Amino acid sequence: MHGSTLIFILIGVLLYLMMGALVFNALEAPNEESHHDDLQATRKEFLGNYTCVDPEHLSNLIDVVAEAISVGVDPKSNTTFSTSWDLASAFFFCGTIVTTIGYGNISPKTTWGQLFCICYTLVGIPLFGFLLAAAGDHLGTSLRNAIAKVEALLWKWKVSPTIVRVITAVLSILLGCVLFIFVPILVFQRVEEWTWLQSAYFVVITLTTVGFGDYVAGDGDAGKHHWYKPLVWFWVLFGLAYFVSILSMIGNWILVLTKKTKAEATQTDRVLEGGGSDKGKDIVEKEKLHATPKDPVLSQPLYYLGENLAYIDESSDALSGKIHLDPLHLRRDQQKPKTPKTSPNEPENKAPNGDIRPKDPPTPML
Amino acid sequence: MSTTFRSCFVPTGFILGYIAYLLLGALVFSAIERPVEETLKSDLSSLKAEFLNLSCVNATALETFLEKVLQANKYGVSVLENATLPTNWDLASALFFANTMVTTVGYGHSTPLSDEGKAFSIVYALIGVPFTMLVLTACVQRLMHPLTYGPISMCQRRAGLQPRTASVVHFIVLLFLVVLGFFVVPALVFSTIEETWSFLDSFYFCFISLCTIGLGDFVPAEKPGQRLRALYKISVMVYLFVGLMVMFLVLRTFHKLADVHGWTAFFQLPSYEEEDEDREPIIEQEPDDESPEAEKASVKPLDPSSQVSYNSINR
């Protein structure tokens, strides 16, 4: 990738971060301030009501309590000790660190614990990477099998292949969404007694592996059932596999979009320059072959969308998170392209430096 | 026959091994951390009892007060008297927060409290995370050439080593340099700046952050009265971003190494692809560059040793 492209993308990311910072500042700072004032008022009231307590004593107590909280110890008055490092929770903790979610609601405090954590993670993360790749592949296969039945039905009705591809792609995304996002949101809402927004927030923050830890499934009453946390962990595994495939698909779209617009631009250039090489001519011929529209307005975008969405059918295996690129115009066959690696394109792409297709391509000069 | 056997055996083996690994971790963590936690808890209850004895406060009032304090503390609002901690959401801190979100580190030391903040975070993360991954991948692909392909081919030419040995040697050297430059040195810096962090704490912090786990038990620049807080936070941000890039680089080098040694083929994983086609720019138009690249690329599908995608093995 050229240096200038990289600089542009970097600037884009920096701008995105700045925008986020500004919005969070505007949304959160006033809220935080009101919490702070609230708290100070409570404290003053407490000290006023119980005048035998001196502020220093109170600060001392609060210090110890805060430290206990950061360790994960619950300072409420029930004296029977219930550790937060019981086997199920420790299992869940290990699960969250090797998936790199890392909630942080409990974390090792001892020196040996931290050392062990480092070594454990060094081995665990690659191990989980393999598991994710394997799980993602099987997930993709089963999703595809489920969709294949619908596809067979559509084939019987003689629907155009492009539309079939579009429908199956959308269906597979929807099915994954429902299974791994919407159903868990509802479940967490019921079980953890969170609002819908809090559940959705938890699901997204977990599946993108950000994992703030302000909401953790199983920290409340539901965590008392021993089967709950492992079940949550399995959801995390498959949800992650699904999310990784979606995220890499989005990334792929962006990259291929930029590549495609560039490819088209250079093709116009070549054609305008008088045919250029034979290869250029060939390519334009092929493009013309594919671009025989019945309805020039509608089928073009559908054609793009359908052809590129074929990627989803066959690439649900490509979950290593790497972006697979291919020289688009060179791997196509003569007829209907069956390229497993072309990626979806925005049909309404009106980028200034691309999409010269709707206008008549100038005939290649001989 | 052996392929199908392997394709069944390998994933199952992975899953079983993985569950066993998790159980092992659970046992060890439990054994190490539980006693310490017990001590802290008993300390706390005796302190509370002492407090209650000395004063006229009744237990329930104290409980209510403590609950409120703890709620606020969880979100980073402190109630201590001389805590003149500036807001968690000034521009530098908000930038830091946004950065930890899109790099998926997610410390959680400050989190959005308002409903709008949460809704915005959902959308922001869904777009920002792939965006960042894209940027990191792009950067790493560029860096691979001077940092990996170059040295390896140099090793092969100058020292006359086999590709396998050259890649191993290169990987070891790279690993050593990365650990030194991105773990040891920053750990030293952090342990100097943050007074309460030991060297191990800082090293642990660097490791947990660069793996994007981000537990949040240690977060830099959170001390009240920290000098040059904004500058400190921004430099930590830069460190995280560059460090992440370097980790990706190490991972890709390892993937290439595994490929060269045939491990990826054995485990039926996607093989490493040298994506030379990436060199094409999107803004400038250089038709001359196209033909040699295109020819190289058109040769690729015919190359039997490069497996194009995972499912091509089974077809």
Short mmCIF file of C-alpha atoms in Angstrom, two decimals, chain B residues 13-220:
data_model
loop_
_atom_site.label_atom_id
_atom_site.label_comp_id
_atom_site.label_asym_id
_atom_site.label_seq_id
_atom_site.Cartn_x
_atom_site.Cartn_y
_atom_site.Cartn_z
CA GLY B 13 -8.28 -32.34 19.88
CA PHE B 14 -8.03 -28.58 20.00
CA ILE B 15 -11.29 -28.17 21.87
CA LEU B 16 -10.43 -30.83 24.43
CA GLY B 17 -6.96 -29.49 24.92
CA TYR B 18 -8.35 -26.03 25.24
CA ILE B 19 -10.88 -26.97 27.92
CA ALA B 20 -8.19 -28.82 29.81
CA TYR B 21 -6.00 -25.75 29.60
CA LEU B 22 -8.74 -23.56 31.01
CA LEU B 23 -9.36 -25.97 33.87
CA LEU B 24 -5.70 -25.97 34.70
CA GLY B 25 -5.66 -22.19 34.79
CA ALA B 26 -8.75 -22.11 36.97
CA LEU B 27 -7.20 -24.45 39.50
CA VAL B 28 -3.95 -22.56 39.70
CA PHE B 29 -5.55 -19.12 39.99
CA SER B 30 -7.93 -20.38 42.63
CA ALA B 31 -5.11 -21.83 44.67
CA ILE B 32 -2.97 -18.70 44.46
CA GLU B 33 -5.52 -15.95 44.90
CA ARG B 34 -8.03 -17.30 47.37
CA PRO B 35 -5.95 -17.10 50.54
CA VAL B 36 -4.97 -13.51 49.81
CA GLU B 37 -8.54 -12.58 49.20
CA GLU B 38 -9.58 -14.18 52.48
CA THR B 39 -7.03 -12.17 54.42
CA LEU B 40 -8.17 -8.93 52.84
CA LYS B 41 -11.78 -9.71 53.57
CA SER B 42 -11.15 -10.48 57.22
CA ASP B 43 -9.03 -7.33 57.50
CA LEU B 44 -11.89 -5.36 56.11
CA SER B 45 -14.53 -6.80 58.41
CA SER B 46 -12.40 -6.20 61.49
CA LEU B 47 -11.80 -2.62 60.39
CA LYS B 48 -15.49 -2.11 59.91
CA ALA B 49 -16.28 -3.60 63.30
CA GLU B 50 -13.68 -1.36 64.92
CA PHE B 51 -15.14 1.64 63.17
CA LEU B 52 -18.64 0.80 64.28
CA ASN B 53 -17.55 0.25 67.86
CA LEU B 54 -15.83 3.59 68.11
CA SER B 55 -18.64 5.64 66.75
CA CYS B 56 -22.31 6.24 67.03
CA VAL B 57 -23.01 5.06 63.54
CA ASN B 58 -25.37 2.17 63.20
CA ALA B 59 -24.66 -0.64 60.79
CA THR B 60 -27.41 0.06 58.29
CA ALA B 61 -26.51 3.70 57.82
CA LEU B 62 -22.93 2.70 57.21
CA GLU B 63 -24.02 0.06 54.71
CA THR B 64 -26.07 2.52 52.72
CA PHE B 65 -23.26 5.02 52.69
CA LEU B 66 -20.70 2.44 51.64
CA GLU B 67 -22.93 1.12 48.89
CA LYS B 68 -23.23 4.55 47.38
CA VAL B 69 -19.50 5.12 47.63
CA LEU B 70 -18.74 1.82 45.99
CA GLN B 71 -21.14 2.43 43.15
CA ALA B 72 -19.47 5.72 42.42
CA ASN B 73 -16.01 4.27 42.83
CA LYS B 74 -16.74 1.62 40.27
CA TYR B 75 -17.22 4.32 37.71
CA GLY B 76 -14.19 6.29 38.79
CA VAL B 77 -15.84 8.94 40.93
CA SER B 78 -13.93 9.31 44.15
CA VAL B 79 -15.36 10.50 47.45
CA LEU B 80 -12.12 11.05 49.32
CA GLU B 81 -11.79 14.53 50.68
CA ASN B 82 -8.59 15.66 49.09
CA ALA B 83 -9.25 13.88 45.85
CA THR B 84 -8.93 16.75 43.44
CA LEU B 85 -8.91 14.30 40.60
CA PRO B 86 -9.94 16.15 37.49
CA THR B 87 -12.83 14.79 35.59
CA ASN B 88 -12.48 11.45 33.87
CA TRP B 89 -13.85 12.96 30.74
CA ASP B 90 -11.67 15.89 29.85
CA LEU B 91 -10.45 15.81 26.29
CA ALA B 92 -7.24 13.86 26.81
CA SER B 93 -8.95 11.26 28.97
CA ALA B 94 -11.85 10.93 26.58
CA LEU B 95 -9.38 10.47 23.74
CA PHE B 96 -7.61 7.82 25.78
CA PHE B 97 -10.94 6.15 26.42
CA ALA B 98 -11.88 6.18 22.74
CA ASN B 99 -8.49 4.72 21.92
CA THR B 100 -8.84 1.90 24.42
CA MET B 101 -12.22 1.12 22.94
CA VAL B 102 -11.22 0.92 19.29
CA THR B 103 -8.08 -1.06 20.00
CA THR B 104 -10.33 -3.41 22.06
CA VAL B 105 -8.10 -3.09 25.10
CA GLY B 106 -10.96 -1.73 27.21
CA TYR B 107 -9.57 -1.04 30.67
CA GLY B 108 -12.90 -0.11 32.16
CA HIS B 109 -11.46 2.35 34.66
CA SER B 110 -13.95 4.84 33.33
CA THR B 111 -17.01 3.76 31.46
CA PRO B 112 -19.96 5.62 29.99
CA LEU B 113 -22.54 6.22 32.66
CA SER B 114 -25.30 7.80 30.66
CA ASP B 115 -27.67 5.89 28.39
CA GLU B 116 -26.73 8.05 25.43
CA GLY B 117 -23.08 7.36 26.12
CA LYS B 118 -23.74 3.63 26.08
CA ALA B 119 -25.73 3.79 22.86
CA PHE B 120 -23.04 5.87 21.24
CA SER B 121 -20.38 3.42 22.42
CA ILE B 122 -22.17 0.56 20.70
CA VAL B 123 -22.17 2.32 17.35
CA TYR B 124 -18.71 3.76 17.81
CA ALA B 125 -17.21 0.37 18.65
CA LEU B 126 -18.96 -1.43 15.79
CA ILE B 127 -17.44 0.96 13.30
CA GLY B 128 -14.21 1.82 15.04
CA VAL B 129 -12.97 -1.69 15.76
CA PRO B 130 -12.88 -2.94 12.14
CA PHE B 131 -11.52 0.43 11.08
CA THR B 132 -8.64 0.16 13.52
CA MET B 133 -7.96 -3.44 12.61
CA LEU B 134 -7.81 -2.36 8.99
CA VAL B 135 -5.31 0.36 9.75
CA LEU B 136 -3.16 -1.92 11.85
CA THR B 137 -3.17 -4.63 9.21
CA ALA B 138 -2.27 -2.13 6.51
CA CYS B 139 0.60 -0.73 8.55
CA VAL B 140 1.88 -4.17 9.40
CA GLN B 141 1.80 -5.26 5.79
CA ARG B 142 3.99 -2.35 4.91
CA LEU B 143 6.30 -2.99 7.81
CA MET B 144 6.72 -6.64 6.92
CA HIS B 145 8.92 -5.78 3.97
CA PRO B 146 11.70 -3.90 5.69
CA LEU B 147 11.41 -5.84 8.93
CA THR B 148 10.84 -9.41 7.88
CA TYR B 149 11.27 -10.22 4.21
CA GLY B 150 14.32 -8.02 3.92
CA PRO B 151 16.29 -9.43 6.84
CA ILE B 152 15.35 -13.01 6.00
CA SER B 153 16.47 -12.74 2.41
CA MET B 154 19.58 -10.97 3.60
CA CYS B 155 20.27 -13.84 5.98
CA GLN B 156 19.85 -16.28 3.18
CA ARG B 157 22.10 -14.41 0.82
CA ARG B 158 24.87 -13.25 3.10
CA ALA B 159 25.07 -16.09 5.56
CA GLY B 160 23.93 -18.69 3.11
CA LEU B 161 21.38 -20.13 5.49
CA GLN B 162 18.45 -22.29 4.50
CA PRO B 163 15.08 -20.53 4.44
CA ARG B 164 13.97 -22.49 7.51
CA THR B 165 16.96 -21.60 9.60
CA ALA B 166 16.96 -18.01 8.41
CA SER B 167 13.34 -17.54 9.43
CA VAL B 168 13.93 -19.10 12.84
CA VAL B 169 16.97 -16.94 13.50
CA HIS B 170 15.15 -13.84 12.37
CA PHE B 171 12.15 -14.63 14.54
CA ILE B 172 14.25 -15.12 17.64
CA VAL B 173 16.09 -11.86 17.10
CA LEU B 174 12.83 -10.02 16.43
CA LEU B 175 11.24 -11.47 19.55
CA PHE B 176 14.20 -10.46 21.67
CA LEU B 177 14.17 -6.90 20.35
CA VAL B 178 10.42 -6.57 20.82
CA VAL B 179 10.52 -7.82 24.40
CA LEU B 180 13.36 -5.46 25.16
CA GLY B 181 11.95 -2.42 23.45
CA PHE B 182 8.25 -2.79 24.13
CA PHE B 183 8.12 -4.57 27.45
CA VAL B 184 11.24 -4.10 29.50
CA VAL B 185 12.02 -0.47 28.69
CA PRO B 186 8.42 0.79 29.01
CA ALA B 187 8.06 -1.20 32.23
CA LEU B 188 11.08 0.61 33.62
CA VAL B 189 9.63 3.95 32.55
CA PHE B 190 6.23 3.20 34.08
CA SER B 191 7.66 1.96 37.35
CA THR B 192 9.58 5.22 37.65
CA ILE B 193 6.68 7.50 36.83
CA GLU B 194 3.98 5.63 38.73
CA GLU B 195 5.17 5.56 42.31
CA THR B 196 3.00 2.70 43.49
CA TRP B 197 3.93 0.32 40.67
CA SER B 198 6.77 -2.13 41.04
CA PHE B 199 8.70 -3.33 38.02
CA LEU B 200 6.64 -6.50 37.87
CA ASP B 201 3.42 -4.48 38.07
CA SER B 202 4.55 -2.34 35.15
CA PHE B 203 5.67 -5.34 33.12
CA TYR B 204 2.37 -7.04 33.85
CA PHE B 205 0.57 -3.87 32.77
CA CYS B 206 2.49 -3.66 29.48
CA PHE B 207 1.80 -7.28 28.76
CA ILE B 208 -1.91 -7.14 29.57
CA SER B 209 -2.34 -3.98 27.51
CA LEU B 210 -0.43 -5.08 24.44
CA CYS B 211 -2.37 -8.32 24.30
CA THR B 212 -5.49 -6.12 24.32
CA ILE B 213 -6.79 -7.94 27.36
CA GLY B 214 -6.84 -4.73 29.40
CA LEU B 215 -7.96 -5.94 32.80
CA GLY B 216 -7.83 -2.40 34.16
CA ASP B 217 -6.33 -3.16 37.53
CA PHE B 218 -3.40 -0.97 36.54
CA VAL B 219 -4.08 2.12 34.49
CA PRO B 220 -1.44 4.81 33.97
#
